Amino acid sequence: MIIQPIGIIIGILGIVIVIFRFREGKSSLGMLGFWLTLWLLIIGVSIYPESTTFFANLFGIGRGLDLILILGLIGCYYLIFKIYTLIEQVEGEITELVRQIAIKNENLKVDDSENSKIQLSNKNKD
């Protein structure tokens, strides 16, 4: 079956990428463990595809492929939720940053106009 070597190669590439990201400091130790476990699980399922039938029967699902599809769908929904909350958080931070910059710029304009008024009044006195 062609899918087995493809699964193994993708799993190995995933492990290499995860290790490089961890070594560069772009990933935490917890995320390293999570992704290594996931990629090793994909390699294991690729090597022993009949093992998914055993786990599917534990959950009351008929076929192993159905279990994988259900878990993949649940995982995708979780990632979409995680990305959505992250985008909301970043959007809030950007809004707060823009607000602070606008207030700071407005204060600078007020200070400049007050300084120019003071300079004008000093010139008029002279």
PDB file of C-alpha atoms in Angstrom:
ATOM      1  CA  MET A   1       0.000   0.000   0.000  1.00  0.00           C
ATOM      2  CA  ILE A   2       1.415   3.417  -1.034  1.00  0.00           C
ATOM      3  CA  ILE A   3      -0.120   5.318   1.880  1.00  0.00           C
ATOM      4  CA  GLN A   4       2.151   3.640   4.438  1.00  0.00           C
ATOM      5  CA  PRO A   5       5.487   5.027   3.131  1.00  0.00           C
ATOM      6  CA  ILE A   6       3.868   8.428   2.590  1.00  0.00           C
ATOM      7  CA  GLY A   7       2.640   8.467   6.210  1.00  0.00           C
ATOM      8  CA  ILE A   8       6.061   7.441   7.491  1.00  0.00           C
ATOM      9  CA  ILE A   9       7.874  10.089   5.414  1.00  0.00           C
ATOM     10  CA  ILE A  10       5.454  12.827   6.481  1.00  0.00           C
ATOM     11  CA  GLY A  11       5.825  11.720  10.117  1.00  0.00           C
ATOM     12  CA  ILE A  12       9.616  11.836   9.940  1.00  0.00           C
ATOM     13  CA  LEU A  13       9.533  15.273   8.278  1.00  0.00           C
ATOM     14  CA  GLY A  14       7.155  16.468  11.005  1.00  0.00           C
ATOM     15  CA  ILE A  15       9.515  15.233  13.720  1.00  0.00           C
ATOM     16  CA  VAL A  16      12.501  16.939  12.091  1.00  0.00           C
ATOM     17  CA  ILE A  17      10.618  20.231  11.739  1.00  0.00           C
ATOM     18  CA  VAL A  18       9.384  20.084  15.345  1.00  0.00           C
ATOM     19  CA  ILE A  19      12.906  19.428  16.650  1.00  0.00           C
ATOM     20  CA  PHE A  20      14.355  22.303  14.594  1.00  0.00           C
ATOM     21  CA  ARG A  21      11.641  24.670  15.827  1.00  0.00           C
ATOM     22  CA  PHE A  22      12.354  23.660  19.419  1.00  0.00           C
ATOM     23  CA  ARG A  23      16.124  24.118  18.979  1.00  0.00           C
ATOM     24  CA  GLU A  24      15.523  27.614  17.539  1.00  0.00           C
ATOM     25  CA  GLY A  25      13.409  28.509  20.565  1.00  0.00           C
ATOM     26  CA  LYS A  26      10.212  28.882  18.559  1.00  0.00           C
ATOM     27  CA  SER A  27       8.418  26.093  20.429  1.00  0.00           C
ATOM     28  CA  SER A  28       8.010  25.187  24.091  1.00  0.00           C
ATOM     29  CA  LEU A  29       8.877  21.846  25.674  1.00  0.00           C
ATOM     30  CA  GLY A  30       5.185  21.014  26.060  1.00  0.00           C
ATOM     31  CA  MET A  31       4.494  21.651  22.375  1.00  0.00           C
ATOM     32  CA  LEU A  32       7.564  19.591  21.463  1.00  0.00           C
ATOM     33  CA  GLY A  33       6.164  16.656  23.446  1.00  0.00           C
ATOM     34  CA  PHE A  34       2.681  17.069  21.958  1.00  0.00           C
ATOM     35  CA  TRP A  35       3.871  17.188  18.350  1.00  0.00           C
ATOM     36  CA  LEU A  36       6.419  14.389  18.795  1.00  0.00           C
ATOM     37  CA  THR A  37       3.662  12.190  20.234  1.00  0.00           C
ATOM     38  CA  LEU A  38       1.328  13.065  17.364  1.00  0.00           C
ATOM     39  CA  TRP A  39       3.938  12.408  14.662  1.00  0.00           C
ATOM     40  CA  LEU A  40       5.036   9.146  16.284  1.00  0.00           C
ATOM     41  CA  LEU A  41       1.380   8.119  16.458  1.00  0.00           C
ATOM     42  CA  ILE A  42       0.996   8.866  12.734  1.00  0.00           C
ATOM     43  CA  ILE A  43       4.080   6.788  11.968  1.00  0.00           C
ATOM     44  CA  GLY A  44       2.762   3.955  14.141  1.00  0.00           C
ATOM     45  CA  VAL A  45      -0.647   4.017  12.459  1.00  0.00           C
ATOM     46  CA  SER A  46       1.065   4.071   9.067  1.00  0.00           C
ATOM     47  CA  ILE A  47       3.105   0.996   9.939  1.00  0.00           C
ATOM     48  CA  TYR A  48       0.247  -0.874  11.669  1.00  0.00           C
ATOM     49  CA  PRO A  49      -2.991   0.407  10.108  1.00  0.00           C
ATOM     50  CA  GLU A  50      -5.034  -2.453  11.601  1.00  0.00           C
ATOM     51  CA  SER A  51      -4.322  -1.037  15.086  1.00  0.00           C
ATOM     52  CA  THR A  52      -6.875   1.699  14.443  1.00  0.00           C
ATOM     53  CA  THR A  53      -9.638  -0.919  14.241  1.00  0.00           C
ATOM     54  CA  PHE A  54      -8.832  -2.032  17.775  1.00  0.00           C
ATOM     55  CA  PHE A  55      -9.125   1.540  19.115  1.00  0.00           C
ATOM     56  CA  ALA A  56     -12.235   2.166  17.021  1.00  0.00           C
ATOM     57  CA  ASN A  57     -13.920  -0.831  18.625  1.00  0.00           C
ATOM     58  CA  LEU A  58     -13.024   0.564  22.062  1.00  0.00           C
ATOM     59  CA  PHE A  59     -14.976   3.730  21.202  1.00  0.00           C
ATOM     60  CA  GLY A  60     -17.834   1.833  19.595  1.00  0.00           C
ATOM     61  CA  ILE A  61     -16.954   2.907  16.069  1.00  0.00           C
ATOM     62  CA  GLY A  62     -16.944   0.245  13.384  1.00  0.00           C
ATOM     63  CA  ARG A  63     -13.863   1.048  11.318  1.00  0.00           C
ATOM     64  CA  GLY A  64     -10.461   2.458  12.153  1.00  0.00           C
ATOM     65  CA  LEU A  65     -10.608   4.936   9.307  1.00  0.00           C
ATOM     66  CA  ASP A  66     -13.824   6.369  10.722  1.00  0.00           C
ATOM     67  CA  LEU A  67     -12.099   6.888  14.077  1.00  0.00           C
ATOM     68  CA  ILE A  68      -9.206   8.686  12.392  1.00  0.00           C
ATOM     69  CA  LEU A  69     -11.573  10.920  10.423  1.00  0.00           C
ATOM     70  CA  ILE A  70     -13.612  11.772  13.516  1.00  0.00           C
ATOM     71  CA  LEU A  71     -10.491  12.571  15.542  1.00  0.00           C
ATOM     72  CA  GLY A  72      -9.109  14.630  12.651  1.00  0.00           C
ATOM     73  CA  LEU A  73     -12.343  16.589  12.386  1.00  0.00           C
ATOM     74  CA  ILE A  74     -12.407  17.250  16.128  1.00  0.00           C
ATOM     75  CA  GLY A  75      -8.750  18.301  15.974  1.00  0.00           C
ATOM     76  CA  CYS A  76      -9.464  20.682  13.093  1.00  0.00           C
ATOM     77  CA  TYR A  77     -12.339  22.309  14.972  1.00  0.00           C
ATOM     78  CA  TYR A  78     -10.121  22.707  18.026  1.00  0.00           C
ATOM     79  CA  LEU A  79      -7.378  24.346  15.942  1.00  0.00           C
ATOM     80  CA  ILE A  80      -9.895  26.683  14.297  1.00  0.00           C
ATOM     81  CA  PHE A  81     -11.166  27.699  17.737  1.00  0.00           C
ATOM     82  CA  LYS A  82      -7.604  28.215  18.979  1.00  0.00           C
ATOM     83  CA  ILE A  83      -6.709  30.368  15.956  1.00  0.00           C
ATOM     84  CA  TYR A  84      -9.933  32.360  16.308  1.00  0.00           C
ATOM     85  CA  THR A  85      -9.229  33.172  19.969  1.00  0.00           C
ATOM     86  CA  LEU A  86      -5.641  34.073  19.120  1.00  0.00           C
ATOM     87  CA  ILE A  87      -6.798  36.447  16.376  1.00  0.00           C
ATOM     88  CA  GLU A  88      -9.253  38.099  18.774  1.00  0.00           C
ATOM     89  CA  GLN A  89      -6.473  38.554  21.345  1.00  0.00           C
ATOM     90  CA  VAL A  90      -4.090  40.080  18.788  1.00  0.00           C
ATOM     91  CA  GLU A  91      -6.866  42.334  17.474  1.00  0.00           C
ATOM     92  CA  GLY A  92      -7.521  43.611  21.003  1.00  0.00           C
ATOM     93  CA  GLU A  93      -3.826  44.249  21.584  1.00  0.00           C
ATOM     94  CA  ILE A  94      -3.540  46.158  18.287  1.00  0.00           C
ATOM     95  CA  THR A  95      -6.592  48.268  19.158  1.00  0.00           C
ATOM     96  CA  GLU A  96      -5.133  49.141  22.559  1.00  0.00           C
ATOM     97  CA  LEU A  97      -1.758  49.978  21.015  1.00  0.00           C
ATOM     98  CA  VAL A  98      -3.320  52.243  18.369  1.00  0.00           C
ATOM     99  CA  ARG A  99      -5.392  53.952  21.070  1.00  0.00           C
ATOM    100  CA  GLN A 100      -2.300  54.651  23.194  1.00  0.00           C
ATOM    101  CA  ILE A 101      -0.368  55.985  20.201  1.00  0.00           C
ATOM    102  CA  ALA A 102      -3.273  58.266  19.237  1.00  0.00           C
ATOM    103  CA  ILE A 103      -3.517  59.633  22.803  1.00  0.00           C
ATOM    104  CA  LYS A 104       0.250  60.170  22.919  1.00  0.00           C
ATOM    105  CA  ASN A 105       0.232  61.987  19.565  1.00  0.00           C
ATOM    106  CA  GLU A 106      -2.688  64.157  20.672  1.00  0.00           C
ATOM    107  CA  ASN A 107      -0.831  65.087  23.871  1.00  0.00           C
ATOM    108  CA  LEU A 108       2.226  66.013  21.796  1.00  0.00           C
ATOM    109  CA  LYS A 109       0.076  68.262  19.576  1.00  0.00           C
ATOM    110  CA  VAL A 110      -1.380  69.999  22.654  1.00  0.00           C
ATOM    111  CA  ASP A 111       2.101  70.501  24.101  1.00  0.00           C
ATOM    112  CA  ASP A 112       3.371  71.900  20.790  1.00  0.00           C
ATOM    113  CA  SER A 113       0.463  74.333  20.481  1.00  0.00           C
ATOM    114  CA  GLU A 114       0.915  75.488  24.096  1.00  0.00           C
ATOM    115  CA  ASN A 115       4.647  75.970  23.522  1.00  0.00           C
ATOM    116  CA  SER A 116       3.992  78.002  20.384  1.00  0.00           C
ATOM    117  CA  LYS A 117       1.466  80.170  22.278  1.00  0.00           C
ATOM    118  CA  ILE A 118       4.012  80.746  25.044  1.00  0.00           C
ATOM    119  CA  GLN A 119       6.679  81.657  22.495  1.00  0.00           C
ATOM    120  CA  LEU A 120       4.306  84.082  20.797  1.00  0.00           C
ATOM    121  CA  SER A 121       3.400  85.733  24.095  1.00  0.00           C
ATOM    122  CA  ASN A 122       7.102  86.028  24.993  1.00  0.00           C
ATOM    123  CA  LYS A 123       7.839  87.666  21.637  1.00  0.00           C
ATOM    124  CA  ASN A 124       4.973  90.120  22.142  1.00  0.00           C
ATOM    125  CA  LYS A 125       6.376  91.098  25.553  1.00  0.00           C
ATOM    126  CA  ASP A 126       9.780  91.768  24.085  1.00  0.00           C
TER     127      ASP A 126
END
